[in-house]
PDB file of C-alpha atoms in Angstrom:
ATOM      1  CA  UNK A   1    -115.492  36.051   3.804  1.00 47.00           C
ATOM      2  CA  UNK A   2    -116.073  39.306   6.245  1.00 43.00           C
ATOM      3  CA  UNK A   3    -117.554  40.870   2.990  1.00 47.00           C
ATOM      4  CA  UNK A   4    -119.941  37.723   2.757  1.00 49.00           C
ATOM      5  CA  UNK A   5    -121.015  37.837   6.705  1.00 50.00           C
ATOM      6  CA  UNK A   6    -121.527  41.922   6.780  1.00 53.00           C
ATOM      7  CA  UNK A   7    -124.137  41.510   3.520  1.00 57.00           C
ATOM      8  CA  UNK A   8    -126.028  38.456   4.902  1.00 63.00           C
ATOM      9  CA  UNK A   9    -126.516  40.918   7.986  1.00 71.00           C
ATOM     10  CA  UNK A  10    -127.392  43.416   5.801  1.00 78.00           C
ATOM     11  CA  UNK A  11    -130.319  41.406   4.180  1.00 78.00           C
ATOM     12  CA  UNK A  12    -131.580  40.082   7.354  1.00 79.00           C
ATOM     13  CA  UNK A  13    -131.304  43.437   9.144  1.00 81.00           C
ATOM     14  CA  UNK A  14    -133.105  45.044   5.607  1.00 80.00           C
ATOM     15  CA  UNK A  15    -135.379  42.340   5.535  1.00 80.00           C
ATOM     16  CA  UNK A  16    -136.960  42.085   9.117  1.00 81.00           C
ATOM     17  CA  UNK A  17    -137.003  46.835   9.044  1.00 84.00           C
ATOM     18  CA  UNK A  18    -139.177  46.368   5.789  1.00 82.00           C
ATOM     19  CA  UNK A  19    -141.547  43.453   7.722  1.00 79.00           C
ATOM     20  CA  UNK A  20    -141.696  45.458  10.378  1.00 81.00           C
ATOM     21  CA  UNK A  21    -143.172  48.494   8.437  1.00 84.00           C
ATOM     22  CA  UNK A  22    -144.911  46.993   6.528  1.00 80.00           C
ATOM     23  CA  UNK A  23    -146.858  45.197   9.553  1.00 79.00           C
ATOM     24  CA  UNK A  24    -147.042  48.405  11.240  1.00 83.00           C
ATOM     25  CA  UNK A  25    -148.823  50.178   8.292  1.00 82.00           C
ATOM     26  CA  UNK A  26    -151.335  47.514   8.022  1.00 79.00           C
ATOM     27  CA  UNK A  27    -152.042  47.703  11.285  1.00 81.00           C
ATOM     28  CA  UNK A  28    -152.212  51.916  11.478  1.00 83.00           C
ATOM     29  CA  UNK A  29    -154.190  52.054   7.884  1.00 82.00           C
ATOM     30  CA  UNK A  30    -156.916  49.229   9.285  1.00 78.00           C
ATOM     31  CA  UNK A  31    -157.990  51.763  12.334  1.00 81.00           C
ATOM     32  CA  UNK A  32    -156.344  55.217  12.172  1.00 84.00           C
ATOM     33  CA  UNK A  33    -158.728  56.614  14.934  1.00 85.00           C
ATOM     34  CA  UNK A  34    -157.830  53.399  17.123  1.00 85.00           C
ATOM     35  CA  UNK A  35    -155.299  54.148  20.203  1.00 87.00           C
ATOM     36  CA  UNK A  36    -153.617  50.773  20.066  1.00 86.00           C
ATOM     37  CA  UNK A  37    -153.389  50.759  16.387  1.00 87.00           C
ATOM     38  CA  UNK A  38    -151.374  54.504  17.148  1.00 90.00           C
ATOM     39  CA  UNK A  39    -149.596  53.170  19.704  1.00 90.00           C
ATOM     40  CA  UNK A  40    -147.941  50.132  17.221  1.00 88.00           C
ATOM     41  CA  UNK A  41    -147.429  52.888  14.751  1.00 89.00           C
ATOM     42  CA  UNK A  42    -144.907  54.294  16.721  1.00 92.00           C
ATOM     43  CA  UNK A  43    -143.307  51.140  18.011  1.00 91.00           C
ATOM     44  CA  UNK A  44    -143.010  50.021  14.910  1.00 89.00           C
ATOM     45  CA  UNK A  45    -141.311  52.993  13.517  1.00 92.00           C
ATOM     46  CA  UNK A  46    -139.036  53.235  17.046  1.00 94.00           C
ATOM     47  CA  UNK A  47    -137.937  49.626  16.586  1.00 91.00           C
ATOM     48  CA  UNK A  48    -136.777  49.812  12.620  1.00 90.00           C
ATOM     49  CA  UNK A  49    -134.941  52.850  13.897  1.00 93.00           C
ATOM     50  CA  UNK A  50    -133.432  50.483  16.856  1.00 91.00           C
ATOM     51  CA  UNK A  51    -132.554  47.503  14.772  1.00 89.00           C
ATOM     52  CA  UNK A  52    -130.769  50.332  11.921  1.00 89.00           C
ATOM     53  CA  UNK A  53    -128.806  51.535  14.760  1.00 89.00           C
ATOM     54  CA  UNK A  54    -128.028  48.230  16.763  1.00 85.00           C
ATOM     55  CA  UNK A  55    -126.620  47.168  13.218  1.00 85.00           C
ATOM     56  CA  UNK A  56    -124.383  50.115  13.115  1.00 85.00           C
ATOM     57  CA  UNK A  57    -123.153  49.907  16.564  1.00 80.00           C
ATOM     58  CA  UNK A  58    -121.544  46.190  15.670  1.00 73.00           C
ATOM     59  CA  UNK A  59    -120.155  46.642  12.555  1.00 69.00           C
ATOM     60  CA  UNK A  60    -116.419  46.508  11.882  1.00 56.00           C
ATOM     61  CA  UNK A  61    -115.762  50.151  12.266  1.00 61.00           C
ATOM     62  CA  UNK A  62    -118.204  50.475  15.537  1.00 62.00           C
ATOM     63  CA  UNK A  63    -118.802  54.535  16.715  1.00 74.00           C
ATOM     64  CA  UNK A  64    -119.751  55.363  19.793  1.00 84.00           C
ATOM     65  CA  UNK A  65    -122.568  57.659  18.039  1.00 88.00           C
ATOM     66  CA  UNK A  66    -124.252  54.657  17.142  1.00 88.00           C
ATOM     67  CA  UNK A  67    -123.915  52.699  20.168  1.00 87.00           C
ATOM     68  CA  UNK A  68    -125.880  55.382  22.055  1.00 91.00           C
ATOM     69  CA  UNK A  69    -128.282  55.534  19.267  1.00 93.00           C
ATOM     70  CA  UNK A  70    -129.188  51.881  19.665  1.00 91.00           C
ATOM     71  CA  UNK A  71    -129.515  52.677  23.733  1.00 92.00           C
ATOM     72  CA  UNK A  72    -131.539  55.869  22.994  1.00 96.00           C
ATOM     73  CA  UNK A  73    -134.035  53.597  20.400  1.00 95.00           C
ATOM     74  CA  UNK A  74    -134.364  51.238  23.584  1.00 93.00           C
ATOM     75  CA  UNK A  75    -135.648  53.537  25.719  1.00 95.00           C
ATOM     76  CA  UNK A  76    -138.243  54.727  23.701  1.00 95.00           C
ATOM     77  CA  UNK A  77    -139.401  50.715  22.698  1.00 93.00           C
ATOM     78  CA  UNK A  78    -139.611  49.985  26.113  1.00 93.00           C
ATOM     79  CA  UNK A  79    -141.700  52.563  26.875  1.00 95.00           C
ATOM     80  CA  UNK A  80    -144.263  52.267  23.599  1.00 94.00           C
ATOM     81  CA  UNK A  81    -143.937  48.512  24.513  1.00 91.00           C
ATOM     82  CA  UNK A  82    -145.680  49.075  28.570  1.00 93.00           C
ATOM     83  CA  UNK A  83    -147.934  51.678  26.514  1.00 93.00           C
ATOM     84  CA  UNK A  84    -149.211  48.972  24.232  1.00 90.00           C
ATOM     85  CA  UNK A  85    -149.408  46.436  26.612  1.00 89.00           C
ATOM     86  CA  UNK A  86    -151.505  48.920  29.167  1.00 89.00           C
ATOM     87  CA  UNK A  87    -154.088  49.627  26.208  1.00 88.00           C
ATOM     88  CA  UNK A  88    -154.288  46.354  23.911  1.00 81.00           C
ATOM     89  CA  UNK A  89    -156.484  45.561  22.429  1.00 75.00           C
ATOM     90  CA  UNK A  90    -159.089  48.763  22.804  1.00 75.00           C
ATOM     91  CA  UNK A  91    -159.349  51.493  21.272  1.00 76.00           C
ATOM     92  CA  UNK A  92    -159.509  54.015  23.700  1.00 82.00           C
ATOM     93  CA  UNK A  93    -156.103  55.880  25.528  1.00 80.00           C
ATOM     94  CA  UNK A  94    -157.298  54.699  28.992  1.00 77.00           C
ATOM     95  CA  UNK A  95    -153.955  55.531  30.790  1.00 81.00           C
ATOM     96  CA  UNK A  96    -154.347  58.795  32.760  1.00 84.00           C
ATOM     97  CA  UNK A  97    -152.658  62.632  32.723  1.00 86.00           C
ATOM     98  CA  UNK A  98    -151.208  61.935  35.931  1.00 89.00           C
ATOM     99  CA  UNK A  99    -149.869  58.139  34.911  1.00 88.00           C
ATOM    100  CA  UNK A 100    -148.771  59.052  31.596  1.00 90.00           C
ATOM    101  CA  UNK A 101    -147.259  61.748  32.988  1.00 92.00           C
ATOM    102  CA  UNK A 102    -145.197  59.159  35.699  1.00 92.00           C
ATOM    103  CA  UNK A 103    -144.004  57.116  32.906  1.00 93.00           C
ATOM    104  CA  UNK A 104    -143.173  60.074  30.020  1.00 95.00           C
ATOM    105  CA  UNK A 105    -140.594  61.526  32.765  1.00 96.00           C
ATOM    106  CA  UNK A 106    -138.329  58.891  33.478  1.00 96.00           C
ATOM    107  CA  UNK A 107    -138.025  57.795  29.714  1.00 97.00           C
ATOM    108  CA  UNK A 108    -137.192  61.491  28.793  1.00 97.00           C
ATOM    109  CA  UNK A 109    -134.880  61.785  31.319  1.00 97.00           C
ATOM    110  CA  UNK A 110    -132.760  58.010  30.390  1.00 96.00           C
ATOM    111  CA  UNK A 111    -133.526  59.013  26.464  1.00 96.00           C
ATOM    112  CA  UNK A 112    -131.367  61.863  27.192  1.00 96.00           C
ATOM    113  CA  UNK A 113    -128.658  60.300  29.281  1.00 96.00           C
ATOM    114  CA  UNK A 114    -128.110  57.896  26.488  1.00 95.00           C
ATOM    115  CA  UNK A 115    -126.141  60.576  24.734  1.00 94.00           C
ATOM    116  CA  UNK A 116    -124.188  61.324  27.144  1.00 93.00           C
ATOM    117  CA  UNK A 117    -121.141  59.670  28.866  1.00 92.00           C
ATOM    118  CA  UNK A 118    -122.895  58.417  31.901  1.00 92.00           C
ATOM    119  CA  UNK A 119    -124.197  55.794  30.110  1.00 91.00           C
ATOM    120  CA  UNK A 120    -121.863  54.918  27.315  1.00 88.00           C
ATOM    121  CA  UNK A 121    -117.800  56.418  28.308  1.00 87.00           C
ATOM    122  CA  UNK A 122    -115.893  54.966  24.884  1.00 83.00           C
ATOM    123  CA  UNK A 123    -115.134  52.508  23.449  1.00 78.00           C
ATOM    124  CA  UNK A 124    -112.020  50.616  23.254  1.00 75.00           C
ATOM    125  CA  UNK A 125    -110.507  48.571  20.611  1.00 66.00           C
ATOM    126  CA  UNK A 126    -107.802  45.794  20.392  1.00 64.00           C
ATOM    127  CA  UNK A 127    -106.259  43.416  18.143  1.00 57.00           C
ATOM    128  CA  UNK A 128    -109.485  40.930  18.379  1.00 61.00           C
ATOM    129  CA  UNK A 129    -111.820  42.432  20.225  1.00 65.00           C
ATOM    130  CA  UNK A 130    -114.094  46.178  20.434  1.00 67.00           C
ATOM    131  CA  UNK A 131    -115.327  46.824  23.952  1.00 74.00           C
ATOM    132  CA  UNK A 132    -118.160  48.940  24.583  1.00 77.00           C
ATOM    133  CA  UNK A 133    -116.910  50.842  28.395  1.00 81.00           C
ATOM    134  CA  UNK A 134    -120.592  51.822  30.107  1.00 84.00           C
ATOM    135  CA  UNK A 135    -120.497  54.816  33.053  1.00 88.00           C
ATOM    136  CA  UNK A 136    -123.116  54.412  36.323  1.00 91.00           C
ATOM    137  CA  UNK A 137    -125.521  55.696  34.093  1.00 91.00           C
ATOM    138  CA  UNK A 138    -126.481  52.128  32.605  1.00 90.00           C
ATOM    139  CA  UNK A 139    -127.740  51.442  35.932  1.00 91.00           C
ATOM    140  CA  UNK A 140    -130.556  53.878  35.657  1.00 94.00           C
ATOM    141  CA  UNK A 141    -131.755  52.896  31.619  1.00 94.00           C
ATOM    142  CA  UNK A 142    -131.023  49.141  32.765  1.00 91.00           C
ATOM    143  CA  UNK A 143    -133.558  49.686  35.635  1.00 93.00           C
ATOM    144  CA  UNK A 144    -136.135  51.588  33.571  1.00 95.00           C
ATOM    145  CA  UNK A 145    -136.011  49.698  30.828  1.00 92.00           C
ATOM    146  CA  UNK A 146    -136.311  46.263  32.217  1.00 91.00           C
ATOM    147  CA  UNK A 147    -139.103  47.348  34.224  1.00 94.00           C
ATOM    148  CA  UNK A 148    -141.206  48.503  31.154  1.00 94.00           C
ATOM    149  CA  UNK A 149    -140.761  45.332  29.830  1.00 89.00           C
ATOM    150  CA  UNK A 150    -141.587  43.274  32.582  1.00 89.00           C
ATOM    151  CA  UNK A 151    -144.402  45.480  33.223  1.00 92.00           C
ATOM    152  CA  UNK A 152    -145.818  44.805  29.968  1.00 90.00           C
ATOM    153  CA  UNK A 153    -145.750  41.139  29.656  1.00 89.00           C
ATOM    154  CA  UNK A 154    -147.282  41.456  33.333  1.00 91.00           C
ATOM    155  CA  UNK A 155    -150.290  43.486  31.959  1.00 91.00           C
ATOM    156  CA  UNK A 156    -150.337  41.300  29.168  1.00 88.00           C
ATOM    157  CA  UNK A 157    -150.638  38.612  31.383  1.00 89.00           C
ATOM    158  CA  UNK A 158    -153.149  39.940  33.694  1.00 90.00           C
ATOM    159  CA  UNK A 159    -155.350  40.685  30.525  1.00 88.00           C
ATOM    160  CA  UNK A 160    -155.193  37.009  29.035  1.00 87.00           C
ATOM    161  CA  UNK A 161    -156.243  35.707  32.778  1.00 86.00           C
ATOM    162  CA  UNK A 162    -159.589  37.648  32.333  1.00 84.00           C
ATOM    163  CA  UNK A 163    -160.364  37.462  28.667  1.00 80.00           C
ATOM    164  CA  UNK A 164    -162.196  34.771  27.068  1.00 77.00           C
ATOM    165  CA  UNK A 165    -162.688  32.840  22.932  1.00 78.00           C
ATOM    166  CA  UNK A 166    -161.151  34.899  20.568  1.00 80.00           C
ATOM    167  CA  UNK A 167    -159.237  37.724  22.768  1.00 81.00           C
ATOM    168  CA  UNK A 168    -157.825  35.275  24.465  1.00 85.00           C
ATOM    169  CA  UNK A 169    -156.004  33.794  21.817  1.00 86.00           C
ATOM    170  CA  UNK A 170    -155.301  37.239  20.262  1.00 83.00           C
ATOM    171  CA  UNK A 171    -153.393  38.060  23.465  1.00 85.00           C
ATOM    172  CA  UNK A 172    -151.916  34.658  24.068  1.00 88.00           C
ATOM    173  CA  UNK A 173    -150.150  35.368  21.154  1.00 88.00           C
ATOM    174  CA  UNK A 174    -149.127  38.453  21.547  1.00 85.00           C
ATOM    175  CA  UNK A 175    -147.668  37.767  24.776  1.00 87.00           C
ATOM    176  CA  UNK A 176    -145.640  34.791  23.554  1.00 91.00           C
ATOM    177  CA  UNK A 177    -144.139  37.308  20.715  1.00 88.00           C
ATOM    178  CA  UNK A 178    -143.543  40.114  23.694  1.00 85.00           C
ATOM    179  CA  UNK A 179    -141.879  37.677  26.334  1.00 87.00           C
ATOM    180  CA  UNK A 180    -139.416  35.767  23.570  1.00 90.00           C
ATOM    181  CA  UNK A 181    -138.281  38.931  22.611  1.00 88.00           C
ATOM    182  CA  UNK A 182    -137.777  41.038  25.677  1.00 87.00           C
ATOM    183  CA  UNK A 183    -136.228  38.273  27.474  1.00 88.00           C
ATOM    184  CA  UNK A 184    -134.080  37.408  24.784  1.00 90.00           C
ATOM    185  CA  UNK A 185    -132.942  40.680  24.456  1.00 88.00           C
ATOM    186  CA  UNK A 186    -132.434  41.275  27.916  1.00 88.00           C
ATOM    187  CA  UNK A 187    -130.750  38.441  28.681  1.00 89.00           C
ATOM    188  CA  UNK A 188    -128.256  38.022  25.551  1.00 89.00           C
ATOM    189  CA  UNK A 189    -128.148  41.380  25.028  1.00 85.00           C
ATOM    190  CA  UNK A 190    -128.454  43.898  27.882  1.00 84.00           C
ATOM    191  CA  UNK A 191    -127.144  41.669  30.561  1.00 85.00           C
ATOM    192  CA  UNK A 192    -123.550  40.717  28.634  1.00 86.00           C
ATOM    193  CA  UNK A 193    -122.770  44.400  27.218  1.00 79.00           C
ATOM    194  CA  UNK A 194    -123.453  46.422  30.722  1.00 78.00           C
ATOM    195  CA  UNK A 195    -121.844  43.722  32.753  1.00 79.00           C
ATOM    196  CA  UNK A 196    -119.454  41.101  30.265  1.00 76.00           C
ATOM    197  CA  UNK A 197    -118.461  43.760  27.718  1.00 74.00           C
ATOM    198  CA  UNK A 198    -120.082  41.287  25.477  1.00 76.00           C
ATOM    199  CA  UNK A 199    -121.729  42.284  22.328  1.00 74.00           C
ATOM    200  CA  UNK A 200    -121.612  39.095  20.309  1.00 78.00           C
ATOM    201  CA  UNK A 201    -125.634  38.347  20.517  1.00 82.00           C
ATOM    202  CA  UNK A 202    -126.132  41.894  19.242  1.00 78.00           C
ATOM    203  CA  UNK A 203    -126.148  41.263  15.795  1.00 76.00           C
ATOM    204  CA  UNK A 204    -129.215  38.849  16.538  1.00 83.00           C
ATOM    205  CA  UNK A 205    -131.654  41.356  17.647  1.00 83.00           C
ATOM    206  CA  UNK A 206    -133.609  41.653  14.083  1.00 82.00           C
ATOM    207  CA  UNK A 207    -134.619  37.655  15.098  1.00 84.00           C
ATOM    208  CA  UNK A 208    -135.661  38.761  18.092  1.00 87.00           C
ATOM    209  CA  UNK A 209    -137.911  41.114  17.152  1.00 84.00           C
ATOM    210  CA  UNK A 210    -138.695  39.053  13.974  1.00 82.00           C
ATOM    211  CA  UNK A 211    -139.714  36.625  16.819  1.00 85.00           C
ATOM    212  CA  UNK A 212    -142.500  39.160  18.096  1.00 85.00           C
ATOM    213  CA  UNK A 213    -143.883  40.330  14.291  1.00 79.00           C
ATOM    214  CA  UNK A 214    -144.310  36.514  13.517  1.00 79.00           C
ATOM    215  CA  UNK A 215    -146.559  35.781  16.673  1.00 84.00           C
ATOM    216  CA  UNK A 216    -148.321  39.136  15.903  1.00 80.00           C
ATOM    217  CA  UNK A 217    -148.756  38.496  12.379  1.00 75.00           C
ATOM    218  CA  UNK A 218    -150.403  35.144  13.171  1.00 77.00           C
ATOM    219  CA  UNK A 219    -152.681  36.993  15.684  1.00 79.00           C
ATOM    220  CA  UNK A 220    -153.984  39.303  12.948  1.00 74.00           C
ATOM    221  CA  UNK A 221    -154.047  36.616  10.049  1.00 70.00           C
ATOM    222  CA  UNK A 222    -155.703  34.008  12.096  1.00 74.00           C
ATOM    223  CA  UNK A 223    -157.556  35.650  14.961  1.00 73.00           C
ATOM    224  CA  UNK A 224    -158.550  39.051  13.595  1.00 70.00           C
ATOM    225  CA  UNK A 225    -156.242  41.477  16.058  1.00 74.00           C
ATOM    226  CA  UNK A 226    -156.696  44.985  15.358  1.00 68.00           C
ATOM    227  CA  UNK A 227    -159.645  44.068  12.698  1.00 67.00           C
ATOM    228  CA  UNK A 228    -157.695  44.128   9.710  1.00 63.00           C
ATOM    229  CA  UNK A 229    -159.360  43.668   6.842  1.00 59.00           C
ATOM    230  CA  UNK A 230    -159.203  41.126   3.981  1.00 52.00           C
ATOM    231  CA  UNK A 231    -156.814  42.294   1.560  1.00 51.00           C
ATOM    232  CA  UNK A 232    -154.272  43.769   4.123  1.00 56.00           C
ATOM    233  CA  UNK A 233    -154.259  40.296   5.778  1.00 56.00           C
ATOM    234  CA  UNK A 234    -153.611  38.886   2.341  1.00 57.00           C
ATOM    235  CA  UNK A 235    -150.577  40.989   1.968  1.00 58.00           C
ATOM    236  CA  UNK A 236    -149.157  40.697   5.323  1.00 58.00           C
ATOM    237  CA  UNK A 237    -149.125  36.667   4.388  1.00 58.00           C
ATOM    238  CA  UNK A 238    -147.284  37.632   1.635  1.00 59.00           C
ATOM    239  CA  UNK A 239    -144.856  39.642   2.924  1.00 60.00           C
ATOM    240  CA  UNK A 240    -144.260  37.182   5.893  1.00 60.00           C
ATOM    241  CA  UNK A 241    -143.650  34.102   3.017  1.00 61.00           C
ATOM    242  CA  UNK A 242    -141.147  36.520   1.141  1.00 61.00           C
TER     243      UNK A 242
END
């Protein structure tokens, strides 16, 4: 029966990774020169590595290596997630030197706690139960990374309010993917490992983010986001059916 439950995980895990890339090449091939289309290049890349490692860090024989992994991959989403946000759905980098430079700091900084014990101490196991013990440090990456991601559906937000027809829509949907997500994982996830010990809703983060490809998917096949053309809209249908 465990044998059963670890290779559905391992399909759905394998499954929504493969979606993911393959959305995130359709996107980067469509516009190579185009700073959002970059931008989702690399969040698509940091999140496959994120959902590899958040499936590692719950499986039976659970390693600290992998638990920091999956913290260190968060970091780096959040971050590529308020980068999107800020330049969606132009093409130009319109975040400045001194910004960039504002935001890049911090996340290099928590990136490299996450390997270290402040964050993550050990982990402890029992007869029914694995805990996950965090250090002060998951005060700072809790704080950093929730901000990023609230930032982002803000500026998401803020966008939608002033665009009109088409962009609009594009954005509506994008922010519907962005906020089911992020508050899903920060509320089932974030919230009941730092402070219950609680890892159970882990193995449900490939949903989550499958959550977010769907609504951005939809946004591309229906309302033209990121000006994809014909035939790679005709394949991301088809990988979305399979």
């Amino acid at each position: 029966m465990l044998g059963d439950v670890l290779y559905f995980k391992e399909v759905i895990v394998g499954a929504v990774v493969i979606c993911n890339i393959l959305v995130t090449y359709a996107v980067y091939i469509s516009n190579r020169k185009s700073a959002t289309n970059r931008v989702f290049l690399l969040l698509g890349l940091v999140i496959s590595f994120w959902l590899l490692a958040m499936y590692l860090s719950v499986n039976p024989q659970v390693t600290l290596f992998w638990t920091r992994q999956s913290a260190f991959w968060a970091t780096l989403m959040s971050f590529l997630l308020f980068l999107l946000a800020y330049i969606l759905p132009g093409e130009r980098f319109l975040l400045s030197k001194k910004n960039l430079f504002y935001a890049v700091l911090p996340t290099v900084f928590i990136a490299a706690l996450t390997f270290t014990p402040y964050v993550f101490e050990q982990i402890t196991n029992t007869a029914t139960d694995t805990k996950v013990v965090v250090g002060f440090g998951v005060i700072p990456f809790s704080l950093l990374t929730t901000f990023f991601s609230f930032y982002a559906v803000y500026l998401l937000f803020k966008k939608l309010r002033k665009s009109s027809n088409i962009e609009s829509r594009q954005l509506g949907l994008v922010l519907t993917g962005f906020f089911l997500m992020l508050g899903l994982i920060i509320f089932t996830i974030l919230i009941p490992v730092i402070f219950l010990r609680d890892s159970f809703f882990v193995q449900f983060a490939p949903v989550y983010v499958f959550l977010f490809l769907a609504a951005t998917a939809i946004a591309i096949v229906k309302y033209h986001l990121f000006n994809i053309k014909v035939i790679a809209t005709e394949a991301l249908i088809l990988t979305l059916i399979l």
